[in-house]
């Protein structure tokens, strides 16, 4: 993995959009919901949110004892009402009908968040009724949260009435994600991210219906996380204050979970782990040749075991990420004791790399995890990988088709199209990147667990310019909610070149 | 005023810092408070914030009926506790003493926020006592809020104890601002800023003890604000949704006031006002020559009167900003009816510009305001300006000394040093910019009401590198609080070039 993979904070980086959105504020069909739901029908009536707009949950199997749904509903009101001051005294409702609340029915009593759970929902907003309630049905509370996000995007402050309105009722939206893994990576090793910043990223993920925060916690540069089993590991932090306690990690996981976001924790072994040896120098082949981790030292695997044991108490996602990319084994062959060990074991350097990765996989399995590994492990010894491995593509295109042909699962995130910190990548490139390129066998298609994609393939625009207006609208909505999403024009994270409307930048 | 003056969101933009902070995390004297208080003494004892850390207000004349102090205290706890999860069960307090709360005594019963109010405070944190309380005294609640900000910067999460500690007690800090006007300009005409973004800016201003949000509301590009007296004015908004209701403006003013920040509202007449004519085309000299505002039309001044009348109900700051910069009068001389009017009045174009500005000033005075005008008005007809005028410098250095010699007040914000969107300006240039340059007469010094400076002159570092560590610490603290303050290295708003500690970037 290139060290540049990480980025600071969250930024929807869409670049160099060369077609001017002359129309301005609306997409072609006037439907400004992002991402586009699976199916949408709408009407012509206008409703307003009544003063006492409330959440009803009659008929739910889900009891919401932890308040996930209730809090989600309060956040919905909060983002919808933070745009402008709502007039609580306005009384000219004659031509409008009151929407009294949202009736949410969740069928599953469980609030377990896990890979592959049902995230579908159905949102209906009738145009008439006495009283009128919107109706949201979902198998799980997390599907319901997605429905709330969609509902929030149908709400508009009306500058005449000074109240929140929903236009174009009746609405019927049936929706579910195309891919069950929709991730965003943050790297807290290269740049420490304070807890409030990580929470901001999670908020933004919820707005965009992403569901996996891939937390690249540690790397060569720093080791910010407390590991109770090996308490000197976070001596490798950049500074005393640039650290996370395990309680902080719990806080991140819980904050994410309550928003329907899983946390995929990563340790990147053996190649991206130089910081480990600050606390435990014996993890280095030697003090002047510091990575990969010393493959010859049993202590190395004891530490990995301790980390994954500690992880398993906090990171309840089905997967753990074991890295495994960019392993330069020269320290193993120039360091006498490692070299001797290799000889004794009858392993050459690439076999030792394989040995390391596979042994780490076994440790992960012993703690109940399935594993994600970067694609080099597949490229180098794919047929040896445990069948429970998910291969994480990053180097470029074309990998997924080989991975799934080998019967393994794959996460697509080719850097040429989907690295947010590549400022020169245009947003249409992001949009047009198709994870199932050249994968036509339905069984193989199922093995691509995705990365970041919600909308069904046949609802995606063939020409990204057709969604530019809707995307601009969504970007302005993110700004409205305090997320500093960058303009569509210009380089990633660039400021607008000229004064102008948010919707045209 | 250059159209580039505005910037998007808030960003502490400090640039190209060429001296490496080898030491890393601490300033020279270990005092990481920004801005530097007037006087500080400290000791060697460590305290911790007890679980029930609370606010006491016995002895205050201030009743806090609107909860300004209480909310400020809750925000203090919030920013201090958001960094890491505090261990509520930790019991190993043996070597530490408990700080049970903060006793705040405010002498003035009034919570009026206005230019020139007393913002001083005295913060004492004793090392012993039974129980131990910190003590904060202030003339006004707004001075007390500054004291709370300083207190928050003395709090540290201890990774051993997992609780919030205050080190180096006993503390005695006496503090007050050097300048009573410490402003930051946002421009919502060139780029609409959603309400939550403006609130974020105000939060960041409170952290840095700035006290005037200079709201450059409208300009040639767009007219986002509702003006009840002339309800078509905001037809000049970029789009229907990029608007503020008057209730939104009230919300901004109240949000700011509760954080000790005044709002200086600006209309920039007659030169920066093209957007006004979208709703009322007769404000333009003609439909193809659209600014300055038509000086010959009585309706122009009626509109200004209506705006300032509406402003006076919402913007309670003593000053209103009337702009007056960059007036190109050619539309007046090429438009027949204006040209005829000029002839009839016996005015040449520069006399008409003066006539316009002075008439606008009279309108402002009639609504109880004193006026701020950009420096061109002083440069062109300074001796005609109303004595209540504050001249706002922006073009470059050397203006303030001429202004105060003429007996007028001046706000210094020379663009070469203090424009945040000039990405090539280094933070040491910001830091070293001295508003009183060449102004030695104490009476004249008093006329420079400042812009953005807190610390007494003799406590400012002569070499900015001496404060680099403390500034880096403060920048990381802002990040910690969710403010995306940029690294000290690199261009303004740039991302870090390389992985590394926040404290070294």
PDB file of N, CA, C and O in Angstrom, chain A residues 248-274:
ATOM      1  N   UNK A 248     -11.371   4.510  23.736  1.00  0.00           N
ATOM      2  CA  UNK A 248     -11.619   5.369  22.577  1.00  0.00           C
ATOM      3  C   UNK A 248     -12.064   4.522  21.380  1.00  0.00           C
ATOM      4  O   UNK A 248     -12.973   4.904  20.637  1.00  0.00           O
ATOM      5  N   UNK A 249     -11.394   3.375  21.194  1.00  0.00           N
ATOM      6  CA  UNK A 249     -11.766   2.490  20.083  1.00  0.00           C
ATOM      7  C   UNK A 249     -13.200   1.988  20.264  1.00  0.00           C
ATOM      8  O   UNK A 249     -13.978   1.936  19.306  1.00  0.00           O
ATOM      9  N   UNK A 250     -13.536   1.651  21.495  1.00  0.00           N
ATOM     10  CA  UNK A 250     -14.914   1.231  21.775  1.00  0.00           C
ATOM     11  C   UNK A 250     -15.886   2.351  21.414  1.00  0.00           C
ATOM     12  O   UNK A 250     -16.938   2.121  20.813  1.00  0.00           O
ATOM     13  N   UNK A 251     -15.503   3.561  21.769  1.00  0.00           N
ATOM     14  CA  UNK A 251     -16.336   4.727  21.467  1.00  0.00           C
ATOM     15  C   UNK A 251     -16.552   4.864  19.951  1.00  0.00           C
ATOM     16  O   UNK A 251     -17.667   5.102  19.489  1.00  0.00           O
ATOM     17  N   UNK A 252     -15.482   4.688  19.184  1.00  0.00           N
ATOM     18  CA  UNK A 252     -15.589   4.772  17.716  1.00  0.00           C
ATOM     19  C   UNK A 252     -16.517   3.680  17.196  1.00  0.00           C
ATOM     20  O   UNK A 252     -17.417   3.931  16.382  1.00  0.00           O
ATOM     21  N   UNK A 253     -16.304   2.454  17.700  1.00  0.00           N
ATOM     22  CA  UNK A 253     -17.111   1.326  17.217  1.00  0.00           C
ATOM     23  C   UNK A 253     -18.589   1.550  17.547  1.00  0.00           C
ATOM     24  O   UNK A 253     -19.471   1.331  16.710  1.00  0.00           O
ATOM     25  N   UNK A 254     -18.857   2.005  18.762  1.00  0.00           N
ATOM     26  CA  UNK A 254     -20.260   2.213  19.152  1.00  0.00           C
ATOM     27  C   UNK A 254     -20.891   3.369  18.397  1.00  0.00           C
ATOM     28  O   UNK A 254     -22.050   3.292  17.965  1.00  0.00           O
ATOM     29  N   UNK A 255     -20.120   4.424  18.235  1.00  0.00           N
ATOM     30  CA  UNK A 255     -20.636   5.580  17.499  1.00  0.00           C
ATOM     31  C   UNK A 255     -20.987   5.163  16.074  1.00  0.00           C
ATOM     32  O   UNK A 255     -22.033   5.530  15.537  1.00  0.00           O
ATOM     33  N   UNK A 256     -20.091   4.379  15.478  1.00  0.00           N
ATOM     34  CA  UNK A 256     -20.313   3.909  14.106  1.00  0.00           C
ATOM     35  C   UNK A 256     -21.514   2.964  14.060  1.00  0.00           C
ATOM     36  O   UNK A 256     -22.392   3.081  13.196  1.00  0.00           O
ATOM     37  N   UNK A 257     -21.547   2.036  14.990  1.00  0.00           N
ATOM     38  CA  UNK A 257     -22.616   1.030  14.974  1.00  0.00           C
ATOM     39  C   UNK A 257     -23.983   1.681  15.068  1.00  0.00           C
ATOM     40  O   UNK A 257     -24.914   1.285  14.359  1.00  0.00           O
ATOM     41  N   UNK A 258     -24.087   2.690  15.902  1.00  0.00           N
ATOM     42  CA  UNK A 258     -25.378   3.363  16.061  1.00  0.00           C
ATOM     43  C   UNK A 258     -25.799   4.102  14.798  1.00  0.00           C
ATOM     44  O   UNK A 258     -26.925   4.562  14.693  1.00  0.00           O
ATOM     45  N   UNK A 259     -24.894   4.220  13.851  1.00  0.00           N
ATOM     46  CA  UNK A 259     -25.201   4.848  12.565  1.00  0.00           C
ATOM     47  C   UNK A 259     -25.144   3.835  11.415  1.00  0.00           C
ATOM     48  O   UNK A 259     -25.120   4.209  10.247  1.00  0.00           O
ATOM     49  N   UNK A 260     -25.116   2.565  11.760  1.00  0.00           N
ATOM     50  CA  UNK A 260     -25.120   1.525  10.736  1.00  0.00           C
ATOM     51  C   UNK A 260     -23.786   1.310  10.048  1.00  0.00           C
ATOM     52  O   UNK A 260     -23.734   0.756   8.955  1.00  0.00           O
ATOM     53  N   UNK A 261     -22.717   1.742  10.692  1.00  0.00           N
ATOM     54  CA  UNK A 261     -21.393   1.630  10.078  1.00  0.00           C
ATOM     55  C   UNK A 261     -20.553   0.619  10.858  1.00  0.00           C
ATOM     56  O   UNK A 261     -20.358   0.764  12.067  1.00  0.00           O
ATOM     57  N   UNK A 262     -20.080  -0.405  10.156  1.00  0.00           N
ATOM     58  CA  UNK A 262     -19.160  -1.367  10.747  1.00  0.00           C
ATOM     59  C   UNK A 262     -17.752  -0.788  10.777  1.00  0.00           C
ATOM     60  O   UNK A 262     -17.414   0.071   9.958  1.00  0.00           O
ATOM     61  N   UNK A 263     -16.930  -1.291  11.679  1.00  0.00           N
ATOM     62  CA  UNK A 263     -15.529  -0.872  11.701  1.00  0.00           C
ATOM     63  C   UNK A 263     -14.648  -2.068  11.383  1.00  0.00           C
ATOM     64  O   UNK A 263     -14.664  -3.077  12.096  1.00  0.00           O
ATOM     65  N   UNK A 264     -13.917  -1.957  10.291  1.00  0.00           N
ATOM     66  CA  UNK A 264     -12.945  -2.976   9.902  1.00  0.00           C
ATOM     67  C   UNK A 264     -11.583  -2.509  10.379  1.00  0.00           C
ATOM     68  O   UNK A 264     -11.014  -1.548   9.845  1.00  0.00           O
ATOM     69  N   UNK A 265     -11.054  -3.174  11.408  1.00  0.00           N
ATOM     70  CA  UNK A 265      -9.755  -2.789  11.952  1.00  0.00           C
ATOM     71  C   UNK A 265      -8.642  -3.465  11.160  1.00  0.00           C
ATOM     72  O   UNK A 265      -8.766  -4.618  10.762  1.00  0.00           O
ATOM     73  N   UNK A 266      -7.566  -2.750  10.957  1.00  0.00           N
ATOM     74  CA  UNK A 266      -6.443  -3.325  10.210  1.00  0.00           C
ATOM     75  C   UNK A 266      -5.144  -3.206  10.974  1.00  0.00           C
ATOM     76  O   UNK A 266      -4.825  -2.169  11.553  1.00  0.00           O
ATOM     77  N   UNK A 267      -4.395  -4.304  10.967  1.00  0.00           N
ATOM     78  CA  UNK A 267      -2.956  -4.245  11.227  1.00  0.00           C
ATOM     79  C   UNK A 267      -2.302  -4.735   9.951  1.00  0.00           C
ATOM     80  O   UNK A 267      -2.758  -5.696   9.336  1.00  0.00           O
ATOM     81  N   UNK A 268      -1.284  -4.051   9.513  1.00  0.00           N
ATOM     82  CA  UNK A 268      -0.733  -4.327   8.187  1.00  0.00           C
ATOM     83  C   UNK A 268       0.616  -5.033   8.346  1.00  0.00           C
ATOM     84  O   UNK A 268       1.654  -4.382   8.481  1.00  0.00           O
ATOM     85  N   UNK A 269       0.557  -6.373   8.353  1.00  0.00           N
ATOM     86  CA  UNK A 269       1.769  -7.160   8.619  1.00  0.00           C
ATOM     87  C   UNK A 269       2.164  -8.021   7.422  1.00  0.00           C
ATOM     88  O   UNK A 269       1.301  -8.401   6.649  1.00  0.00           O
ATOM     89  N   UNK A 270       3.422  -8.324   7.284  1.00  0.00           N
ATOM     90  CA  UNK A 270       4.536  -7.897   8.141  1.00  0.00           C
ATOM     91  C   UNK A 270       5.212  -6.610   7.670  1.00  0.00           C
ATOM     92  O   UNK A 270       6.079  -6.079   8.356  1.00  0.00           O
ATOM     93  N   UNK A 271       4.783  -6.062   6.517  1.00  0.00           N
ATOM     94  CA  UNK A 271       5.590  -5.031   5.881  1.00  0.00           C
ATOM     95  C   UNK A 271       5.421  -3.623   6.416  1.00  0.00           C
ATOM     96  O   UNK A 271       6.352  -2.822   6.368  1.00  0.00           O
ATOM     97  N   UNK A 272       4.214  -3.304   6.904  1.00  0.00           N
ATOM     98  CA  UNK A 272       3.934  -1.916   7.316  1.00  0.00           C
ATOM     99  C   UNK A 272       3.835  -1.844   8.830  1.00  0.00           C
ATOM    100  O   UNK A 272       2.782  -1.517   9.370  1.00  0.00           O
ATOM    101  N   UNK A 273       4.903  -2.150   9.501  1.00  0.00           N
ATOM    102  CA  UNK A 273       4.786  -2.324  10.952  1.00  0.00           C
ATOM    103  C   UNK A 273       6.026  -1.858  11.713  1.00  0.00           C
ATOM    104  O   UNK A 273       6.264  -2.270  12.837  1.00  0.00           O
ATOM    105  N   UNK A 274       6.789  -0.957  11.113  1.00  0.00           N
ATOM    106  CA  UNK A 274       8.030  -0.543  11.759  1.00  0.00           C
ATOM    107  C   UNK A 274       7.781   0.052  13.142  1.00  0.00           C
ATOM    108  O   UNK A 274       8.570  -0.142  14.072  1.00  0.00           O
TER     109      UNK A 274
END
